[in-house]
Short mmCIF file of C-alpha atoms in Angstrom, two decimals:
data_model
loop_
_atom_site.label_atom_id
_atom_site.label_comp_id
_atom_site.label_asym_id
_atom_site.label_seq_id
_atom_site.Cartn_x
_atom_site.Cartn_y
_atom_site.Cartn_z
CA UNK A 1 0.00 0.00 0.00
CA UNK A 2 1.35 3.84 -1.17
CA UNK A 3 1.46 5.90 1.85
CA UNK A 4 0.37 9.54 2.02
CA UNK A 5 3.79 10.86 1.59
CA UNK A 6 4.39 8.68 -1.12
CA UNK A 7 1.24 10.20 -2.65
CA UNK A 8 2.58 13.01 -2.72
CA UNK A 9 5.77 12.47 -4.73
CA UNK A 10 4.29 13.28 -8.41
CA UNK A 11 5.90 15.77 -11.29
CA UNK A 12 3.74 18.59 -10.23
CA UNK A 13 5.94 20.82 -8.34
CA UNK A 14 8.37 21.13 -11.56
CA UNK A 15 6.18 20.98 -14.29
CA UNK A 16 3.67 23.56 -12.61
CA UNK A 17 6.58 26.12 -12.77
CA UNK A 18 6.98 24.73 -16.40
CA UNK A 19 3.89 24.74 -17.78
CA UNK A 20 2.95 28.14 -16.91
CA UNK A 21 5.81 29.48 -18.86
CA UNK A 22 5.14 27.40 -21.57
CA UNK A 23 1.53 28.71 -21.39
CA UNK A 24 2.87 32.05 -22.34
CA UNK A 25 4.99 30.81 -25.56
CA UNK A 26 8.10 32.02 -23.29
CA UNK A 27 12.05 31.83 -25.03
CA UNK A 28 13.96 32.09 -22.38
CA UNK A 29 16.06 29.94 -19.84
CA UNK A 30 14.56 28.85 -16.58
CA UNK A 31 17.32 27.84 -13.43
CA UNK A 32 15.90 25.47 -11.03
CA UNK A 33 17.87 25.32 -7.68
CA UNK A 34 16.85 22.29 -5.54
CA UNK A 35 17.80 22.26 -1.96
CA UNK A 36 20.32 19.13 -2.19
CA UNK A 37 22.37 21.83 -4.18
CA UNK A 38 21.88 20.31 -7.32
CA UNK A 39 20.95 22.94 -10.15
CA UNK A 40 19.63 23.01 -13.40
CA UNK A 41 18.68 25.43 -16.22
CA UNK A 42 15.87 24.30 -18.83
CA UNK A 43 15.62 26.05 -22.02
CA UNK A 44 12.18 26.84 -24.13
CA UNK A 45 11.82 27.95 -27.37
CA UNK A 46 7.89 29.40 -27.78
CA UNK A 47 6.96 27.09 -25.16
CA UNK A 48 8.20 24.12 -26.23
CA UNK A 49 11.04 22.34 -24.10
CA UNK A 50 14.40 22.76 -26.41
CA UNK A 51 17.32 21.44 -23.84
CA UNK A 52 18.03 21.16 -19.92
CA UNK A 53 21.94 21.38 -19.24
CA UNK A 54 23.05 21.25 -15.58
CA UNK A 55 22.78 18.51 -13.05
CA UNK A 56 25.46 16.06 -11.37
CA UNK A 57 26.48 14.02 -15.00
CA UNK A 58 25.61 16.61 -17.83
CA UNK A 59 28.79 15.09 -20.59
CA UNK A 60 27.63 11.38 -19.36
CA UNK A 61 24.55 12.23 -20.47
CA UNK A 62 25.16 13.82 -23.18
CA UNK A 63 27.23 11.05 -24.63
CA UNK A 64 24.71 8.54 -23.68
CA UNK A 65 22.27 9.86 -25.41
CA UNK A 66 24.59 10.11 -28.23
CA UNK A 67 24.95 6.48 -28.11
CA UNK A 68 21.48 5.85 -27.88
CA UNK A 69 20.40 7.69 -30.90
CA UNK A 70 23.24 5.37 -32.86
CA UNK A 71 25.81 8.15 -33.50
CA UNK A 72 28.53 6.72 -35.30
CA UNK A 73 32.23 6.69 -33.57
CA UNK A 74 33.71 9.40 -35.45
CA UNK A 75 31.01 11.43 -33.61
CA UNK A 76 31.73 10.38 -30.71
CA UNK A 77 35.77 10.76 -31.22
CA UNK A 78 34.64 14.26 -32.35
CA UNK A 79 32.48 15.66 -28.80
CA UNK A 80 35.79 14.33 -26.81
CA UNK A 81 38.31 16.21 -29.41
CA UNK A 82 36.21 19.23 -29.55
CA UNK A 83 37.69 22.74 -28.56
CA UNK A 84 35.06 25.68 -28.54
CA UNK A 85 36.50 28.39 -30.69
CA UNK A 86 36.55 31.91 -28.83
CA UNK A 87 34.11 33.29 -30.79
CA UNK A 88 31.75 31.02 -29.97
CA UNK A 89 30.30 31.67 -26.85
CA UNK A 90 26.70 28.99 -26.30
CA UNK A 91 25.62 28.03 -22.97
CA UNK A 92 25.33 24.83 -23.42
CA UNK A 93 28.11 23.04 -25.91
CA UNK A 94 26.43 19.93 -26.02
CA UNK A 95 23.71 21.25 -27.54
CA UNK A 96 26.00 23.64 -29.84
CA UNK A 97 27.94 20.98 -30.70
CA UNK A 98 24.31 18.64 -31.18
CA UNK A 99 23.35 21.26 -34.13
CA UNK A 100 26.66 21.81 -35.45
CA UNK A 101 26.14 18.04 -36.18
CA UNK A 102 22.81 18.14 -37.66
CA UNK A 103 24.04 21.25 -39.78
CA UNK A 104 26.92 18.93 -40.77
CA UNK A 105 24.59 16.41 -41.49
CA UNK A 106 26.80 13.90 -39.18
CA UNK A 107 23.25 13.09 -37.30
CA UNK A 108 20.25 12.79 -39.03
CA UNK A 109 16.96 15.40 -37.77
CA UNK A 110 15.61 11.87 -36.01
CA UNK A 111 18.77 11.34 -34.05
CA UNK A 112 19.12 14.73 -33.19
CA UNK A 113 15.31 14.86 -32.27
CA UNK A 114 15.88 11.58 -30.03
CA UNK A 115 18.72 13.19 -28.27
CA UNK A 116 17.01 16.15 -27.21
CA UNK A 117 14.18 14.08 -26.27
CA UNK A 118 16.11 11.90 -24.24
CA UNK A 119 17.87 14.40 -22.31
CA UNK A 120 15.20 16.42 -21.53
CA UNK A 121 13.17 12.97 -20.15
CA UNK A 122 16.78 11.99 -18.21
CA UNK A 123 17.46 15.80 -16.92
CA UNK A 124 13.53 16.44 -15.86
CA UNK A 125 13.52 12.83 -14.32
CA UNK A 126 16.67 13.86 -11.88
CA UNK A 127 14.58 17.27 -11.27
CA UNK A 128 11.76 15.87 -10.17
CA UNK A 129 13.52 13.10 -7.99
CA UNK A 130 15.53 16.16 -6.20
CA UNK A 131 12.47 18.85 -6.23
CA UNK A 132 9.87 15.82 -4.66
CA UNK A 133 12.05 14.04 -2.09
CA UNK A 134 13.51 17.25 -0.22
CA UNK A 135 13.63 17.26 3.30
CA UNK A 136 11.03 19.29 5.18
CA UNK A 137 13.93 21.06 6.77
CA UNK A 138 14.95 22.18 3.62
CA UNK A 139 11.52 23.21 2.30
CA UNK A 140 10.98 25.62 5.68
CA UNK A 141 14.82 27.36 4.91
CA UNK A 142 13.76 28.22 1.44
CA UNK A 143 10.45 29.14 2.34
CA UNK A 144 11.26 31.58 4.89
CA UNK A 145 12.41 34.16 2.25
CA UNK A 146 10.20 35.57 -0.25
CA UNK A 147 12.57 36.13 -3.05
CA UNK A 148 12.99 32.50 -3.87
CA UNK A 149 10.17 32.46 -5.29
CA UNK A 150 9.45 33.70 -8.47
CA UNK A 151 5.84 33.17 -9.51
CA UNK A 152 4.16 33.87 -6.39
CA UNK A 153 0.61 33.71 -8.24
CA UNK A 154 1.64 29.75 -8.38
CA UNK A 155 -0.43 27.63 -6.09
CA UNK A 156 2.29 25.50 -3.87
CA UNK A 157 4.78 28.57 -3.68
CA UNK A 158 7.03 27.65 -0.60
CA UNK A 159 8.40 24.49 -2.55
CA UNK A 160 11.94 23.43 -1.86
CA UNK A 161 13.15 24.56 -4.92
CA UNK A 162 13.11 27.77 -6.89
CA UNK A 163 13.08 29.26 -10.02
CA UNK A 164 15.05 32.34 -11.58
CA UNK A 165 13.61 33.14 -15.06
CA UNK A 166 15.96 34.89 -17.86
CA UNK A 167 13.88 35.83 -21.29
CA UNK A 168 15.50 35.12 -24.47
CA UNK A 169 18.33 33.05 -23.28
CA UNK A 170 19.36 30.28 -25.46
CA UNK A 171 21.33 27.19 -25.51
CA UNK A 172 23.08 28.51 -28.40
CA UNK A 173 23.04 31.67 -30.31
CA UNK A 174 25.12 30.06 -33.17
CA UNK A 175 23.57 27.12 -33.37
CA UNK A 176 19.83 26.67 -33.58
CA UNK A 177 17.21 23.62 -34.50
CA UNK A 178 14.20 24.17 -36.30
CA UNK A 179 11.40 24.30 -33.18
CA UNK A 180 9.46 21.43 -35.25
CA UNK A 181 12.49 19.47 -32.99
CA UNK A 182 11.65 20.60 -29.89
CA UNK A 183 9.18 18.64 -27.18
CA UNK A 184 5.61 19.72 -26.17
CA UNK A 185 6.09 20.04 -22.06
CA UNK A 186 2.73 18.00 -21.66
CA UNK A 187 3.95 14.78 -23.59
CA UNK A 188 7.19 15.17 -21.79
CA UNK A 189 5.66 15.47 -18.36
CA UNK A 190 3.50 12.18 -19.34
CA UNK A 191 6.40 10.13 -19.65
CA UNK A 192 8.93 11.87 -16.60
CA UNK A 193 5.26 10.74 -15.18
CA UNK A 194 5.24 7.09 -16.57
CA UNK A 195 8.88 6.63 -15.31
CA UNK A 196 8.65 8.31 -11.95
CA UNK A 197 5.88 6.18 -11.04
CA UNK A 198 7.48 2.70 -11.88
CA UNK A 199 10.80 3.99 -9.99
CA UNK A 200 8.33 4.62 -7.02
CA UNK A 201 6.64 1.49 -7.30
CA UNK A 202 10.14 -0.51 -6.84
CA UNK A 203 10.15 1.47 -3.58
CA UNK A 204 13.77 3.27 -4.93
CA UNK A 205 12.66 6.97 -4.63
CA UNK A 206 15.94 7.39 -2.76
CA UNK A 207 18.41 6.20 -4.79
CA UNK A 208 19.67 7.89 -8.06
CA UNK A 209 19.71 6.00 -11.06
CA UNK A 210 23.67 8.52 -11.63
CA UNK A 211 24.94 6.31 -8.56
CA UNK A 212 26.86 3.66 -9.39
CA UNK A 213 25.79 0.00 -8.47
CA UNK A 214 27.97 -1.75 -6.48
CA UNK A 215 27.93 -5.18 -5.32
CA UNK A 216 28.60 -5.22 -1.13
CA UNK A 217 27.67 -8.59 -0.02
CA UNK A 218 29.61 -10.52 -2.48
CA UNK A 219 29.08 -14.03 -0.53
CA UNK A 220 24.85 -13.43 -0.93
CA UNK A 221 24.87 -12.79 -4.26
CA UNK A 222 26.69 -15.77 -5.09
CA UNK A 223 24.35 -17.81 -2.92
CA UNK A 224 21.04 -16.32 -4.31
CA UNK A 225 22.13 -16.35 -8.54
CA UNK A 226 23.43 -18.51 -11.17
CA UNK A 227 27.40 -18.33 -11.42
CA UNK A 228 27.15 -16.86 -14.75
CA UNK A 229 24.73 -13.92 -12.96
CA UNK A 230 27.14 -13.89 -10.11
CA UNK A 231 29.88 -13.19 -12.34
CA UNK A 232 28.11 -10.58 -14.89
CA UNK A 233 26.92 -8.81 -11.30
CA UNK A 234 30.59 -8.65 -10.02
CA UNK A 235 31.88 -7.28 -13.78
CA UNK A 236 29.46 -4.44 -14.02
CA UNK A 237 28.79 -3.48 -10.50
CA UNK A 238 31.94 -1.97 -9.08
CA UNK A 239 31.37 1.15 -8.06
CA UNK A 240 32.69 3.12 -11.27
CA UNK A 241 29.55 3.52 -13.96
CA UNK A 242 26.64 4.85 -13.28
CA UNK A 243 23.46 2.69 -13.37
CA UNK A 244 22.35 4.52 -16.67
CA UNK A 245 25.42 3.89 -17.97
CA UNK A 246 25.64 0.20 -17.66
CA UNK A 247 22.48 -0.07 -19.36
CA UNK A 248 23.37 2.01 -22.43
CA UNK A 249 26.44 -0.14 -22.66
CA UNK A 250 24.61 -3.43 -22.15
CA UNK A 251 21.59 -2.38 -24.40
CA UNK A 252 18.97 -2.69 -22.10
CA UNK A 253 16.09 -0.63 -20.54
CA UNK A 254 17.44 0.73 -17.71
CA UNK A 255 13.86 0.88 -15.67
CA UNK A 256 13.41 -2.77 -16.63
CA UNK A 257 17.38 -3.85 -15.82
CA UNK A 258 16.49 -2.09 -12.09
CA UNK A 259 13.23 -4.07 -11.40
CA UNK A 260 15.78 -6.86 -11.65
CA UNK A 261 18.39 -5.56 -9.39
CA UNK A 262 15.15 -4.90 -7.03
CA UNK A 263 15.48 -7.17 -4.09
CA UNK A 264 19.34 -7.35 -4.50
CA UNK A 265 19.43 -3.70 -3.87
CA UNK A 266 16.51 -3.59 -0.84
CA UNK A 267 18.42 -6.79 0.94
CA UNK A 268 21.66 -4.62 0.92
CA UNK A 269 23.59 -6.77 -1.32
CA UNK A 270 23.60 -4.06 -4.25
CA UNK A 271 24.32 -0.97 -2.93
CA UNK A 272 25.09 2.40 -4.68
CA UNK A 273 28.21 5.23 -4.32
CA UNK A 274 27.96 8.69 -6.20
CA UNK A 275 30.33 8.77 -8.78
CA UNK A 276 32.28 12.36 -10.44
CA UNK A 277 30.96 13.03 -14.40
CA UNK A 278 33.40 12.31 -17.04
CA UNK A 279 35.62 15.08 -19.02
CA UNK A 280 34.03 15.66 -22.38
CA UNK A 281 35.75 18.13 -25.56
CA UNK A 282 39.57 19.24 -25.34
CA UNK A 283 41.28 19.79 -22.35
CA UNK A 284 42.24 23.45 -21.35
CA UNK A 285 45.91 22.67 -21.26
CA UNK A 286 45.85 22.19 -24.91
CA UNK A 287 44.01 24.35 -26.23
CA UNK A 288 45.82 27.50 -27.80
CA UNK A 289 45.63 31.01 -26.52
CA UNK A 290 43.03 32.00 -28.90
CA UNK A 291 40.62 29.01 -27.25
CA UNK A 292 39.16 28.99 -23.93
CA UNK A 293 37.03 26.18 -22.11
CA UNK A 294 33.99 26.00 -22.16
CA UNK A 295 33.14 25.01 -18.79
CA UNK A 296 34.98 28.35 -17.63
CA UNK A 297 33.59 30.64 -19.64
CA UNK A 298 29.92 28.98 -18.74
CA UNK A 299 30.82 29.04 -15.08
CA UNK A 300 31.94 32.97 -15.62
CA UNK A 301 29.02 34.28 -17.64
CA UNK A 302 26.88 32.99 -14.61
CA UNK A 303 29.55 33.64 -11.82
CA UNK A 304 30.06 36.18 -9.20
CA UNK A 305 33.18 34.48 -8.24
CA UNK A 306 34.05 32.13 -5.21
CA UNK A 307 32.73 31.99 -1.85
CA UNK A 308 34.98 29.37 0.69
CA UNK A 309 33.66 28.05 3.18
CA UNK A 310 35.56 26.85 6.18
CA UNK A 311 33.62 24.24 8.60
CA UNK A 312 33.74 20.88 9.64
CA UNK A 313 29.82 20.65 9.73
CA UNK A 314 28.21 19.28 6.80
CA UNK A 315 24.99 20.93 7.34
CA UNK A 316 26.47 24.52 7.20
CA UNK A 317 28.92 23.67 4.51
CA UNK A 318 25.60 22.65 2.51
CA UNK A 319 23.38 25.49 3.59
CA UNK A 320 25.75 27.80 2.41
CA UNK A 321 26.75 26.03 -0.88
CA UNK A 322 22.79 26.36 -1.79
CA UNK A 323 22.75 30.04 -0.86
CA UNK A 324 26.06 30.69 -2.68
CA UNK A 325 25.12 28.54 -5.87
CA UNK A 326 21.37 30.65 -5.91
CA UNK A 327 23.22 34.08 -5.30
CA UNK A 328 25.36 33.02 -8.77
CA UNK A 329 28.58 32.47 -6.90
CA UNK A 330 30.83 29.34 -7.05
CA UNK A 331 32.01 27.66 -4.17
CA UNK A 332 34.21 25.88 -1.91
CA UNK A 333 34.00 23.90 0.69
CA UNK A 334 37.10 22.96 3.50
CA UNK A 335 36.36 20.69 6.04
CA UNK A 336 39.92 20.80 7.46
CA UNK A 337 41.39 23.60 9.39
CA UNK A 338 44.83 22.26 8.56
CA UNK A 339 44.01 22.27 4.93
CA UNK A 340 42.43 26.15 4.44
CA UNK A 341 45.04 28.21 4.33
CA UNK A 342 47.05 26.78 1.38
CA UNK A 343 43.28 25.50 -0.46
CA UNK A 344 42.94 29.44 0.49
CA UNK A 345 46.04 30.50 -1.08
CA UNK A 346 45.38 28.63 -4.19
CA UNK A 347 41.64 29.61 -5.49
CA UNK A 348 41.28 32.85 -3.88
CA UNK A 349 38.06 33.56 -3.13
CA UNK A 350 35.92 37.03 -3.35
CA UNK A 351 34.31 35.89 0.58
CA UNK A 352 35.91 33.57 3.52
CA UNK A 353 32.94 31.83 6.10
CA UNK A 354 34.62 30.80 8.62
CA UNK A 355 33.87 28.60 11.90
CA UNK A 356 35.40 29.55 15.23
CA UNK A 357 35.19 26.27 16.90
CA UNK A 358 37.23 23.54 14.76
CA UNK A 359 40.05 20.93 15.48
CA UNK A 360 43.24 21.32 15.29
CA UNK A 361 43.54 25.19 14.31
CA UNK A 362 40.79 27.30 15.73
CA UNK A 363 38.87 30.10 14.18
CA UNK A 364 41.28 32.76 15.83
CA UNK A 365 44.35 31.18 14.74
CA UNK A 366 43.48 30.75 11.20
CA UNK A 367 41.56 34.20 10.68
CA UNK A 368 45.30 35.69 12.03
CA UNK A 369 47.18 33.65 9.24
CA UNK A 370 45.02 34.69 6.62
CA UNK A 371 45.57 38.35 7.28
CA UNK A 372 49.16 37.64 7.23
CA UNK A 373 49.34 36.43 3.60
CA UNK A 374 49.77 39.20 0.95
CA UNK A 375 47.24 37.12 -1.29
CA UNK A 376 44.54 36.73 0.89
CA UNK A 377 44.81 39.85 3.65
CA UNK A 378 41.95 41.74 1.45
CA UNK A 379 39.77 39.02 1.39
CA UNK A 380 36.51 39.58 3.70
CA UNK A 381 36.18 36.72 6.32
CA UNK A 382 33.11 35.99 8.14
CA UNK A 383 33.32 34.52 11.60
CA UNK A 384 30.66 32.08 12.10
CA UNK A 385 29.94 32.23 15.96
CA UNK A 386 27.75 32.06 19.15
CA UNK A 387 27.62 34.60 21.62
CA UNK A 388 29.63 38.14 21.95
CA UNK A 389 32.61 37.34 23.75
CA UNK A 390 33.80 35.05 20.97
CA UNK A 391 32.96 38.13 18.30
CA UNK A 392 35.35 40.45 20.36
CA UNK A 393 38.02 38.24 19.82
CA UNK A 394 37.20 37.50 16.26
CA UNK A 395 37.27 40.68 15.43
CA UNK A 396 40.72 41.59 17.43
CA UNK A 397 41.49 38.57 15.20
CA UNK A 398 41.13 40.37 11.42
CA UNK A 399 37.56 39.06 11.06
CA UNK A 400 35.44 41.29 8.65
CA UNK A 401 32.63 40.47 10.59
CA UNK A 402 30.07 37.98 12.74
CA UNK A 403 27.55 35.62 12.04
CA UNK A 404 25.10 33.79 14.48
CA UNK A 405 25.33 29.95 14.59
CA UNK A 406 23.41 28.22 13.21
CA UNK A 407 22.83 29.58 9.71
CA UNK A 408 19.89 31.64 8.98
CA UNK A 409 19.51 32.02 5.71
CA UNK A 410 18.30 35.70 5.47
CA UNK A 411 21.79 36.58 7.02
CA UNK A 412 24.03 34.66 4.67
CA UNK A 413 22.25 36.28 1.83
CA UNK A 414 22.44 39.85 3.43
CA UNK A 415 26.73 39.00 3.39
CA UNK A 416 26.41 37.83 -0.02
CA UNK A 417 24.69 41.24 -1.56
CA UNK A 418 26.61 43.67 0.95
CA UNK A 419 30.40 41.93 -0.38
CA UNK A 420 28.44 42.12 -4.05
CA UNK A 421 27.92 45.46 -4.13
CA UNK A 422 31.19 46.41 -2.19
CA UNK A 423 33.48 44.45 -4.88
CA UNK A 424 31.79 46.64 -8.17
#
């Protein structure tokens, strides 16, 4: 029997948000920031869904998609040789590079249709599995300020997720598809639907289909399978390839390969580790001076620069991460005092958080080194704290300024926009 909860975990949140823009014929980009930290930005071209780009695995999924449309090798040899020219500036090179090779006729209109397709369905999928299974913690801290959300006339506003909107942003300037390509949101929202519902039914709402299988009771597995299964299972499942990607490379339906692994994974004897994304196109150290990468120049046209972060506490190291990511900064996070001042020294950021109360070297200490390097003695560091003796000192200490413990979000974002406006 489907509890309440689980009643609850449909498409709607996303698609709402989607649909209404799509309602209105929009062009335009929208970014979805979920509160695991996980972002997106989905693209529409007169209402119709051209492209998603962000996520934990966007070049494994761009490739596999590849793949699954049957691009040829010499396409695929092509994406991991490709340098972006510096005139070229998209937003998303997959999707450059995707009509570059429908202009080059090295895809046909269907493949290039079914890759689209199939991102969008993979990207919306991973949206809706981070937007619907967000913590209620999570849900109050963004729904305690106002500006996160965007279409306040939306019934459900207060969702653990927002959305920033930006008319007339494309994937690509350069390269465009004819919108007879593009997906209708309501056909793609039936089939996130379709495959939401039969990952919920397998009772694995909590595990990513990005993770990568791998076996952890070997002894059980070979008890409960053949010795061929056995030794498929132990070949595949090691930790390193995503579940998505075994089942491109093995040719098989990946919701149907999963009902499979079912009880193996619920009895603990498949389990599942997050894995990085690959490296797609040329790397940066070989590309000539009139080339830069694409990844920076993405990060940079949406970047206010780097916020660090320096606390051994998960929770606040992800709290701020959200706020930073949703204020268009990158960041850092250092969970080791001993490691902060040369991670420090080496990336440089615009804004230092810092925790008073860690191992090793305390708050004080490390505050004091930092003004004592040339690089870094600029740099505004906030002191994250608890009660006003300890802000004396961190003050007396170099610190730019205090923060409350724990985190309110309101405050962080206040520090973000004062440093913002201070550093143009």
């Amino acid at each position: 029997m489907v509890s309440i909860a689980e009643q609850r975990l449909t498409c709607n949140r996303i698609f709402r948000h989607i649909t209404y823009y799509s309602k209105k014929q929009f062009t335009g980009r929208l970014d979805v920031q979920a509160a695991n930290g996980q972002s997106w930005q989905i693209y529409l071209n007169l209402g119709q869904l051209s492209w998603i780009d962000g996520g934990i695995h966007p070049h494994r999924r761009f490739l596999r998609q590849l793949q699954l449309a049957g691009a040829t090798n010499a396409v695929l040899e092509n994406v991991s040789q490709y340098t972006l020219p510096k005139a070229e500036t998209p937003e998303c090179i997959e999707y450059h590079l995707l009509a570059k090779f429908a202009q080059q006729k090295q895809l046909t209109p269907d493949q290039v249709t079914q890759v689209i397709k199939g991102t969008l369905l993979e990207g919306l999928f991973d949206v809706v599995q981070a937007t619907e299974l967000a913590s209620p913690t999570l849900q109050e801290f963004f729904s305690q300020d106002p500006q996160l959300t965007t279409m306040a006339d939306l019934e459900g506003a207060g969702d653990s997720f927002y959305v920033q909107v930006y008319e007339n942003h494309r994937a690509s300037e350069q390269g465009r598809l004819p919108h007879t390509w593009m997906q209708g949101v309501m056909n793609v929202q039936q089939e996130v639907q379709k495959v939401w519902e039969r990952w919920l039914s397998m009772g694995l709402q909590n595990y990513s289909p990005n993770a990568a299988p791998l076996v952890n009771l070997p002894e059980k597995l070979k008890a409960k399978t053949s010795e061929k299964i056995y030794q498929n299972l132990m070949s595949l499942m090691q930790g390193k390839a995503p579940l998505r990607d075994i089942a491109t490379r093995m040719k098989r339906d990946i919701w149907g390969m999963t009902q499979v692994l079912q009880p193996l994974i619920h009895q603990e004897i498949i389990t599942f580790v997050d894995v990085p994304d690959i490296s797609l196109f040329s790397n940066t150290e070989a590309m000539s001076e009139d080339t830069t990468s694409y990844e920076s120049r993405r990060q940079s046209s949406r970047n206010q620069g780097l916020i660090a972060c320096v606390d051994d506490s998960p929770q606040t190291q992800k709290m701020i991460e959200t706020i930073a990511h949703s204020s268009g900064f990158d960041f850092i996070g250092i969970y080791e005092s001993v490691e902060a001042l040369p991670t420090l020294i080496e990336k440089k950021p615009k804004l230092i958080f810092l925790d008073l109360v860690m191992p090793v070297v305390n708050g004080y200490e490390l505050c004091h080194q930092i003004r004592r390097v040339e690089a870094l003695k600029d740099i505004p560091v906030v002191i994250l704290t608890g009660n006003m003796v300890d802000r004396m000192r961190a003050r007396m200490s170099g610190a730019s300024e205090c923060l409350t413990k724990p985190v309110e979000i309101d405050k962080i974002r206040g520090v973000l926009s004062r440093y913002q406006a201070k550093a143009k």
